[in-house]
mmCIF file with all atom_site columns, C-alpha atoms in Angstrom:
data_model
loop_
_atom_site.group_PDB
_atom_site.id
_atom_site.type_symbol
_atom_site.label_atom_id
_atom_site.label_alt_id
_atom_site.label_comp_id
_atom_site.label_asym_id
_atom_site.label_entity_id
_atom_site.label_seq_id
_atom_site.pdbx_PDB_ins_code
_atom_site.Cartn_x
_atom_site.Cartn_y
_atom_site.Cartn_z
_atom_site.occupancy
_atom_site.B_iso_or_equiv
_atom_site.pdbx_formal_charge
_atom_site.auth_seq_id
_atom_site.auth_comp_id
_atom_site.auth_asym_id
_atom_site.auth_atom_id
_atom_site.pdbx_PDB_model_num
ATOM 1   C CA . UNK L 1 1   ? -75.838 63.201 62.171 1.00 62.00 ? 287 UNK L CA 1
ATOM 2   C CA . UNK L 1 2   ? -76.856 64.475 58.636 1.00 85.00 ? 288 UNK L CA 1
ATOM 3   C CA . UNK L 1 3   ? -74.811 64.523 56.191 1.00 92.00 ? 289 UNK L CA 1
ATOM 4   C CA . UNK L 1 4   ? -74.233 67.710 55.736 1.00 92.00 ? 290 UNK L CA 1
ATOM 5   C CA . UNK L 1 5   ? -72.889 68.195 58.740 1.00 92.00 ? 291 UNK L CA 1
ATOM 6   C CA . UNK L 1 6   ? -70.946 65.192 58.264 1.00 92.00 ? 292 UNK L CA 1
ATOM 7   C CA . UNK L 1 7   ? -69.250 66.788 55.525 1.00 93.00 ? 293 UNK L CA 1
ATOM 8   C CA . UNK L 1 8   ? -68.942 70.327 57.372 1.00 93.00 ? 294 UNK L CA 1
ATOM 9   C CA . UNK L 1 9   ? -67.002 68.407 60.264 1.00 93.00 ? 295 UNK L CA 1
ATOM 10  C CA . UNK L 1 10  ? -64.492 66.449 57.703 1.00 94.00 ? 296 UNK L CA 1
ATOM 11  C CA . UNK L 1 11  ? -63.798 69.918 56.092 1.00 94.00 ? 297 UNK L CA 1
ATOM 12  C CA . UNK L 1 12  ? -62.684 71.030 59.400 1.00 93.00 ? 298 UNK L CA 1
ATOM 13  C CA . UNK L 1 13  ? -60.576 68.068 59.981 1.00 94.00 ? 299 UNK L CA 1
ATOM 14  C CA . UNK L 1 14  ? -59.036 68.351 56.717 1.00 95.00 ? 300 UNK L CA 1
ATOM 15  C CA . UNK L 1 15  ? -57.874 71.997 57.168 1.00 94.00 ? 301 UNK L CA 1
ATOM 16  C CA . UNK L 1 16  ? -56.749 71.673 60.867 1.00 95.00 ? 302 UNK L CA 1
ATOM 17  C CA . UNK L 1 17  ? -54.725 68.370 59.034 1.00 96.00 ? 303 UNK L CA 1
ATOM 18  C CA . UNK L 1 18  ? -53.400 70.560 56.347 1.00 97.00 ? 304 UNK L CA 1
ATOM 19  C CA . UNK L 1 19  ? -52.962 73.908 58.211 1.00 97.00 ? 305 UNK L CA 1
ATOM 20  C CA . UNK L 1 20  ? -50.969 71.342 60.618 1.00 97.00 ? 306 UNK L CA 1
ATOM 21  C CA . UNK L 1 21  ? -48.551 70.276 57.676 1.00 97.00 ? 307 UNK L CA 1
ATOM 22  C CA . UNK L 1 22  ? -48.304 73.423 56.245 1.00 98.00 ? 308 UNK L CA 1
ATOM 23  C CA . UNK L 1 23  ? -47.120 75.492 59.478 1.00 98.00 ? 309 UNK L CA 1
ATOM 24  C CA . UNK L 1 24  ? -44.788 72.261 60.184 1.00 98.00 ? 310 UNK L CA 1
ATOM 25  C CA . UNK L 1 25  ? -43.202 72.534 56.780 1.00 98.00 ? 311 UNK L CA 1
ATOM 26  C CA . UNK L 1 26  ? -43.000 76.224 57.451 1.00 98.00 ? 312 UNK L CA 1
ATOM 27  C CA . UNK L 1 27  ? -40.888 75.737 60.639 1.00 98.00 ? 313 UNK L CA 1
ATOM 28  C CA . UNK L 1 28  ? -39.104 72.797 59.331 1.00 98.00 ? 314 UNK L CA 1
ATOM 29  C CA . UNK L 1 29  ? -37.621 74.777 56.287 1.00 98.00 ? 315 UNK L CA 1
ATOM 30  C CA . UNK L 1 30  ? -37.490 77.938 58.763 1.00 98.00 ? 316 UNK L CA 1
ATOM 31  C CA . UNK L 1 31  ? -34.267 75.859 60.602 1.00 98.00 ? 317 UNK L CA 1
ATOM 32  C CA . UNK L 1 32  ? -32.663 74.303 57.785 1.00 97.00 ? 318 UNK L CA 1
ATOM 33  C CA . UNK L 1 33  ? -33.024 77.797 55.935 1.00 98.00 ? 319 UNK L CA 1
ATOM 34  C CA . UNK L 1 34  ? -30.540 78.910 58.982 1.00 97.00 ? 320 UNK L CA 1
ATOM 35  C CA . UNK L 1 35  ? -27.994 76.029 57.993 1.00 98.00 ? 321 UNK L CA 1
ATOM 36  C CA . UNK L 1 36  ? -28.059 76.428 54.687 1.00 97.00 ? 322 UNK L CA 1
ATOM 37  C CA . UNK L 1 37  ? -26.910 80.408 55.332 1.00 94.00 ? 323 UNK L CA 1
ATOM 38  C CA . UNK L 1 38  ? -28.726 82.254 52.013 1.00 95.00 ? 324 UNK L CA 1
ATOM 39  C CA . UNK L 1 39  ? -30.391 85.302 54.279 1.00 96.00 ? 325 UNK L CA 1
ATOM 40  C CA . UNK L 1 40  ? -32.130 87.617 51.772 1.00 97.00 ? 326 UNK L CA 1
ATOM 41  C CA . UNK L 1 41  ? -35.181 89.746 51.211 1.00 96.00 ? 327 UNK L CA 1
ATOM 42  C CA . UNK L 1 42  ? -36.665 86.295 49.840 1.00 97.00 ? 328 UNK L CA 1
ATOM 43  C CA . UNK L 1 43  ? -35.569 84.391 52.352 1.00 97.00 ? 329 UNK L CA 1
ATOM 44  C CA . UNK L 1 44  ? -37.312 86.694 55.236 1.00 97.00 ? 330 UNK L CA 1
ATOM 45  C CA . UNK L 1 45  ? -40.469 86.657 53.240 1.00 97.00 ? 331 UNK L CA 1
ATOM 46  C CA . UNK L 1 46  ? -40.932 83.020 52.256 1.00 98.00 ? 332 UNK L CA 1
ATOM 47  C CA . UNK L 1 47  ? -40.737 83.205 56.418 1.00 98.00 ? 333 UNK L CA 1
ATOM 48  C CA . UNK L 1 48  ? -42.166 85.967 57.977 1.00 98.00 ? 334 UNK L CA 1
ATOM 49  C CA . UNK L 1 49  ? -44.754 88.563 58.121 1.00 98.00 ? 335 UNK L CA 1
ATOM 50  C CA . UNK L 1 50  ? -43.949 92.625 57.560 1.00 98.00 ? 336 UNK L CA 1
ATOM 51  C CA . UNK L 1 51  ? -44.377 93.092 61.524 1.00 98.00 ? 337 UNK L CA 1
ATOM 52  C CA . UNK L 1 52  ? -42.688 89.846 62.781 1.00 98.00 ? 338 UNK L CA 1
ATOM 53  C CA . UNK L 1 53  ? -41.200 90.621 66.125 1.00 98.00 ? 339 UNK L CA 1
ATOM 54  C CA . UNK L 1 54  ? -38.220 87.948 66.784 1.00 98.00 ? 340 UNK L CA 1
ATOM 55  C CA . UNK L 1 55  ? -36.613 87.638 70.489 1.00 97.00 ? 341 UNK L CA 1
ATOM 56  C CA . UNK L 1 56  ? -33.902 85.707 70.291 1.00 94.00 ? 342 UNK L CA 1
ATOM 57  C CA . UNK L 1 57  ? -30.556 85.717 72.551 1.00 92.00 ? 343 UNK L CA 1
ATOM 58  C CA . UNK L 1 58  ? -29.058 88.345 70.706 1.00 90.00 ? 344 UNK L CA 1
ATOM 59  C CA . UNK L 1 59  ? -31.887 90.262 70.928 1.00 91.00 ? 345 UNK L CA 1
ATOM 60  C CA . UNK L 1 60  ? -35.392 91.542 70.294 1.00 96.00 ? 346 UNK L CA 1
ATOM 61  C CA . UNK L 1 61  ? -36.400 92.719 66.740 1.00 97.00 ? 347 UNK L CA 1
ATOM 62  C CA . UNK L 1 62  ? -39.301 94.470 64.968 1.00 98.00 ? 348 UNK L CA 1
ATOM 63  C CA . UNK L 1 63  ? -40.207 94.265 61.065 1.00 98.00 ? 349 UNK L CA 1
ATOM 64  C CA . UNK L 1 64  ? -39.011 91.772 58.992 1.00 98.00 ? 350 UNK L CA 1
ATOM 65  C CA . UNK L 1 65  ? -35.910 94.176 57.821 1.00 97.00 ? 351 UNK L CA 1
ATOM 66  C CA . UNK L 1 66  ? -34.387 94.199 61.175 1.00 97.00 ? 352 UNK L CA 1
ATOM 67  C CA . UNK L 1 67  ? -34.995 90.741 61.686 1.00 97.00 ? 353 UNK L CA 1
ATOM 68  C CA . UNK L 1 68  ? -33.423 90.404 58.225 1.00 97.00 ? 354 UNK L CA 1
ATOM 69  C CA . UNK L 1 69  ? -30.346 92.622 59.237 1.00 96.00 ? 355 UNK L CA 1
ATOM 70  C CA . UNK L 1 70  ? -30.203 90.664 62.229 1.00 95.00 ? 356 UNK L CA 1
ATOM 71  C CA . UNK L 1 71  ? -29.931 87.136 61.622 1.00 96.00 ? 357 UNK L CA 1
ATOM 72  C CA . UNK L 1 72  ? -27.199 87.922 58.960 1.00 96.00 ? 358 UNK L CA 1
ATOM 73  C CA . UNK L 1 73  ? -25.099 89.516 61.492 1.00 94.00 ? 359 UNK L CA 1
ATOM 74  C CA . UNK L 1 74  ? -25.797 86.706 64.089 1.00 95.00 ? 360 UNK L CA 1
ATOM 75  C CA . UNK L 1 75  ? -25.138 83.647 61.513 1.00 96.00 ? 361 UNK L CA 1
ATOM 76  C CA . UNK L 1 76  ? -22.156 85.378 60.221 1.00 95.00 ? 362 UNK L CA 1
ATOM 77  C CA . UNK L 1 77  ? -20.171 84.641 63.726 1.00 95.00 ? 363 UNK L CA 1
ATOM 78  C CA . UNK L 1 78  ? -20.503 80.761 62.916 1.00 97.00 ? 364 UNK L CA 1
ATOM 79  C CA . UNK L 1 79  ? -18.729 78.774 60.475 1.00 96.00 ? 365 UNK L CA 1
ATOM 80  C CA . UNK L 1 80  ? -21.464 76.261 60.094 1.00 97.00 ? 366 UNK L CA 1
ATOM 81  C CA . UNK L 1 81  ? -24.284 75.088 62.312 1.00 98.00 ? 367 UNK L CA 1
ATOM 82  C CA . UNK L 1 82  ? -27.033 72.439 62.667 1.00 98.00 ? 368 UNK L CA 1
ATOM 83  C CA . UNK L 1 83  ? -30.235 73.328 63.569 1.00 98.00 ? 369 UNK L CA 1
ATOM 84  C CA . UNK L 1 84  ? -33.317 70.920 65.010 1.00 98.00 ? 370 UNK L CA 1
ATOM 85  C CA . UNK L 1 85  ? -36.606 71.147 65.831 1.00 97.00 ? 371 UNK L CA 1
ATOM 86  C CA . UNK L 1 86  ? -38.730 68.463 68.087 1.00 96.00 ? 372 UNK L CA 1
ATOM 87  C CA . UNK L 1 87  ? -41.748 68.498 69.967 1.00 96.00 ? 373 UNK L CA 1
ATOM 88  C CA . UNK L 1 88  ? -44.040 70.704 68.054 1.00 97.00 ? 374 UNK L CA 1
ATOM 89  C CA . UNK L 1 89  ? -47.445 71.754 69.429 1.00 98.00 ? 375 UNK L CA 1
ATOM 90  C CA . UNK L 1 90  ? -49.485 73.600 67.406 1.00 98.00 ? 376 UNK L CA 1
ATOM 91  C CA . UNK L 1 91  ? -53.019 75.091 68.389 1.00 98.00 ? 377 UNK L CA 1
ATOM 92  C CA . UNK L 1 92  ? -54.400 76.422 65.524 1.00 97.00 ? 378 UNK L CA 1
ATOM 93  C CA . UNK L 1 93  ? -57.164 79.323 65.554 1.00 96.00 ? 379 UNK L CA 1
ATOM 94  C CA . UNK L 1 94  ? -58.368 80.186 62.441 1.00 94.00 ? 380 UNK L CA 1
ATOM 95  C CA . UNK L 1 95  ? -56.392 82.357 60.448 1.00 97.00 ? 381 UNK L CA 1
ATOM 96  C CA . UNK L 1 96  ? -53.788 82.799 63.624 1.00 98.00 ? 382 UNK L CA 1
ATOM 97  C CA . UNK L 1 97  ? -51.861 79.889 64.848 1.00 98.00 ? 383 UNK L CA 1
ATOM 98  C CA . UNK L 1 98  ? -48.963 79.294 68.075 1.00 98.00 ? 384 UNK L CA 1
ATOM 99  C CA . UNK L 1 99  ? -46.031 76.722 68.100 1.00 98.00 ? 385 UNK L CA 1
ATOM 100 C CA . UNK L 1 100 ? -44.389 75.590 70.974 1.00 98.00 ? 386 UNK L CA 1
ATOM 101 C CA . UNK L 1 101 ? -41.255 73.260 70.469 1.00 98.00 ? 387 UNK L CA 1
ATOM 102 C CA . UNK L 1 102 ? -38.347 72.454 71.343 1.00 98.00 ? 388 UNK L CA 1
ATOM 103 C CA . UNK L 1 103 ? -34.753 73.498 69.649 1.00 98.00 ? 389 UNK L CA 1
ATOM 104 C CA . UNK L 1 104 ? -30.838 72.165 69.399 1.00 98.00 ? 390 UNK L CA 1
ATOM 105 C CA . UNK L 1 105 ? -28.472 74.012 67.924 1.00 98.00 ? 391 UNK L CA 1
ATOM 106 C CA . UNK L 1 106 ? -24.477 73.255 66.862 1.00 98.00 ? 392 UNK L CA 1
ATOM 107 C CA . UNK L 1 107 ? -22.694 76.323 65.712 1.00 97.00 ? 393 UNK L CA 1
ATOM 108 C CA . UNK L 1 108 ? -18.802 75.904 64.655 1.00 97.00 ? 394 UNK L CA 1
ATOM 109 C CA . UNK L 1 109 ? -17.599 79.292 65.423 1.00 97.00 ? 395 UNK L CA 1
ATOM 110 C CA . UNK L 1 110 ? -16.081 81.188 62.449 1.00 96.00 ? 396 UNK L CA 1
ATOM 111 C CA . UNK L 1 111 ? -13.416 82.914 64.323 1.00 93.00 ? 397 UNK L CA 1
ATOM 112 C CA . UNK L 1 112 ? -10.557 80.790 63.264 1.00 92.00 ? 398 UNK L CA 1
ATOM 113 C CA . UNK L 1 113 ? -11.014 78.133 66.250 1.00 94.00 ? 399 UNK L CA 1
ATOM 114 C CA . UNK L 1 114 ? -13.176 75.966 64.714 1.00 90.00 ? 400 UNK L CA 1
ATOM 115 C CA . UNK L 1 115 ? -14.562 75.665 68.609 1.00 96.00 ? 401 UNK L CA 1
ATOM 116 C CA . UNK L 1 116 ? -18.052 74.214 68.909 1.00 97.00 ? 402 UNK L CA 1
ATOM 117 C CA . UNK L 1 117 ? -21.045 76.327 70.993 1.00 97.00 ? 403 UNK L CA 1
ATOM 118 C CA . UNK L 1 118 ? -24.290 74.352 71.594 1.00 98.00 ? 404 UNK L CA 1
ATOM 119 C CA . UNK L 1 119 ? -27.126 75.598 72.630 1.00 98.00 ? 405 UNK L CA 1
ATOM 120 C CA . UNK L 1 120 ? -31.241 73.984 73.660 1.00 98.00 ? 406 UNK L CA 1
ATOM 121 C CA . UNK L 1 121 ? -33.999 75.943 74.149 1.00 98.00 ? 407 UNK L CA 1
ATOM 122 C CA . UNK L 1 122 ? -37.577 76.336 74.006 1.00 98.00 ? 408 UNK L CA 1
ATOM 123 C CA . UNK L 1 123 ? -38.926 78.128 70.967 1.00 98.00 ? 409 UNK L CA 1
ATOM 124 C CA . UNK L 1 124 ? -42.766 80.042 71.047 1.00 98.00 ? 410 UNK L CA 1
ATOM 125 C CA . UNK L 1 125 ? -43.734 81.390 67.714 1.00 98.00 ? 411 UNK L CA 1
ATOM 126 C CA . UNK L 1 126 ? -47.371 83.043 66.566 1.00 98.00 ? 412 UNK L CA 1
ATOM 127 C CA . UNK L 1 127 ? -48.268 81.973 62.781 1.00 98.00 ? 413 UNK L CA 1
ATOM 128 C CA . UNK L 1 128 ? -50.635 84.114 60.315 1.00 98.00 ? 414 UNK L CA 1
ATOM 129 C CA . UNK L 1 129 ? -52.324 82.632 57.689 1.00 98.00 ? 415 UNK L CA 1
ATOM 130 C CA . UNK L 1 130 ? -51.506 84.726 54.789 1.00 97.00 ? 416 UNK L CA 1
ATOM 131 C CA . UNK L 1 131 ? -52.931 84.716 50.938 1.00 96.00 ? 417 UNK L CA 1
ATOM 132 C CA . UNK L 1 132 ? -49.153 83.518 50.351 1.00 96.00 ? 418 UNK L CA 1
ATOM 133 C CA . UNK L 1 133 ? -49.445 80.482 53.023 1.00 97.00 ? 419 UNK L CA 1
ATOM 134 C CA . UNK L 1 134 ? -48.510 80.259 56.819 1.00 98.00 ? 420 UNK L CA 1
ATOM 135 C CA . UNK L 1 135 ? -45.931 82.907 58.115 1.00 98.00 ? 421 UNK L CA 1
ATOM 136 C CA . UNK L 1 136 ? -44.209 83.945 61.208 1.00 98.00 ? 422 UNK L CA 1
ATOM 137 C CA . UNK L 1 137 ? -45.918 86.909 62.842 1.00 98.00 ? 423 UNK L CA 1
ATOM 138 C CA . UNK L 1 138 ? -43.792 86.723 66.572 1.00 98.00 ? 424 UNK L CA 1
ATOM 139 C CA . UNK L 1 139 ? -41.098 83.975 67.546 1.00 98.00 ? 425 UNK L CA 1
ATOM 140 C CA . UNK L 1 140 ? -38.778 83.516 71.127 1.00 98.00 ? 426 UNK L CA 1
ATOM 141 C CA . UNK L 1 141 ? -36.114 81.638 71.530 1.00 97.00 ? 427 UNK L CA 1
ATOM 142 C CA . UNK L 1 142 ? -35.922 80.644 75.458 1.00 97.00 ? 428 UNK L CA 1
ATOM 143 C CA . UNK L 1 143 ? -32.213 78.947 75.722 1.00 97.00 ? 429 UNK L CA 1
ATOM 144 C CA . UNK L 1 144 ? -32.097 76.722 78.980 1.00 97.00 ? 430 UNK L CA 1
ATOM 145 C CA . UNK L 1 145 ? -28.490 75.536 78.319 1.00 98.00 ? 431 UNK L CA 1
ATOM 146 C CA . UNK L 1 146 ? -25.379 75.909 76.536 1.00 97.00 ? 432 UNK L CA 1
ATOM 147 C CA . UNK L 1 147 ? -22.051 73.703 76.102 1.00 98.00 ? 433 UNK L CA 1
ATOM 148 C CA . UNK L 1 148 ? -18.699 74.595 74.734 1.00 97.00 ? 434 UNK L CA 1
ATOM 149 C CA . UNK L 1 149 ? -17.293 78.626 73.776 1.00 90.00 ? 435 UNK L CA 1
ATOM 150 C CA . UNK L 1 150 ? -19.989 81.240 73.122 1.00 93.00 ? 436 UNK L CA 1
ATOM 151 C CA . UNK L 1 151 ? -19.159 83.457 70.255 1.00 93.00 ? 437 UNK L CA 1
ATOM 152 C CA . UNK L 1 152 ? -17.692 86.659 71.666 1.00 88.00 ? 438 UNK L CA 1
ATOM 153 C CA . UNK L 1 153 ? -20.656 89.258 70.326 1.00 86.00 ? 439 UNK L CA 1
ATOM 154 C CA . UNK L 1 154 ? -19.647 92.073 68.679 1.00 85.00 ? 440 UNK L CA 1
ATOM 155 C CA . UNK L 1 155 ? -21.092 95.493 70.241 1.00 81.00 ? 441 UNK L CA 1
ATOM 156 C CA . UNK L 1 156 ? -24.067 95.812 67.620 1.00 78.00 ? 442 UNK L CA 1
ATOM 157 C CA . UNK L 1 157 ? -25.310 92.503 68.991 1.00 77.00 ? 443 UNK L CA 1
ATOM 158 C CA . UNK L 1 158 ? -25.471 93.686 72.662 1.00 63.00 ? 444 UNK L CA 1
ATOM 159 C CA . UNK L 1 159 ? -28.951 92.520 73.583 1.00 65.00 ? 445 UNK L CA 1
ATOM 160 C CA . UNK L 1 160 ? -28.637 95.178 76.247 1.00 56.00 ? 446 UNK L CA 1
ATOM 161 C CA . UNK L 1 161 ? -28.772 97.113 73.066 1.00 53.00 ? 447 UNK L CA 1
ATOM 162 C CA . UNK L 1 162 ? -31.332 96.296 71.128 1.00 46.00 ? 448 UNK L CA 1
ATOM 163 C CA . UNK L 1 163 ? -34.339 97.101 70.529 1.00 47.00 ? 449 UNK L CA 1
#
């Protein structure tokens, strides 16, 4: 092998390395961002891409605005929650990337009963590489099970309803 080449092929590795950090960061900061609770216009752009489309059990969401108006009205029904990530795989394509883990969430319901909802589920999310860094062009949120008191949803969250 030439040298040249040689060098071509550790380029590669060093951006599938640092395209690997980058998106894991990216997701990493996506779930404490939830338990930390500051949901602006920032927020959903330091995220996600202009046409994210988010299905998640309250529903499926287009643009990052409804995904915006979404996850405030979803995170406003708990009084606090923890959020983890495990079991990443990411397949990265050039510019466009996928991310299959694995996700546990502990929500403290904010309707006065301090009751506790948990919830595990798979997570699939689609990355763009954008001139600001990795985003989040498509995400799902497969929950297999839940423990504890679900947080009665008000109408607007009807997943029946969304769209």
């Amino acid at each position: 092998m030439d040298t040249e080449e040689t060098q071509r092929r550790q380029q590669r590795q060093l951006q599938t390395l640092t395209d690997r950090a980058e998106i894991t960061d990216l997701l990493d900061r996506y779930l404490r961002s939830l338990d930390d609770g500051v949901f602006d216009e920032e927020w959903a752009g330091a995220f996600h891409t202009e046409d994210v489309t988010a299905e998640m059990p309250i529903g499926t969401v287009h643009g990052r605005d409804a995904l915006l108006a979404r996850v405030r009205q979803g995170m406003a029904l708990f009084d606090r929650t923890v959020h983890l990530g495990t079991n990443t795989v990411i397949e990265i394509d050039g510019p466009r990337a996928t991310a299959r883990g694995a996700q546990l969430s502990t929500h403290v319901l904010a309707d006065g009963s301090s009751d506790v909802f948990i919830s595990a589920g798979h997570t699939e999310t689609e990355l763009t590489r954008t001139s600001d860094g990795w985003r989040i062009s498509a995400t799902s949120l497969r929950v297999t099970w839940t423990r504890g008191t679900p947080p009665r949803l008000p109408a607007d969250l009807d997943p029946a309803r969304t769209s």
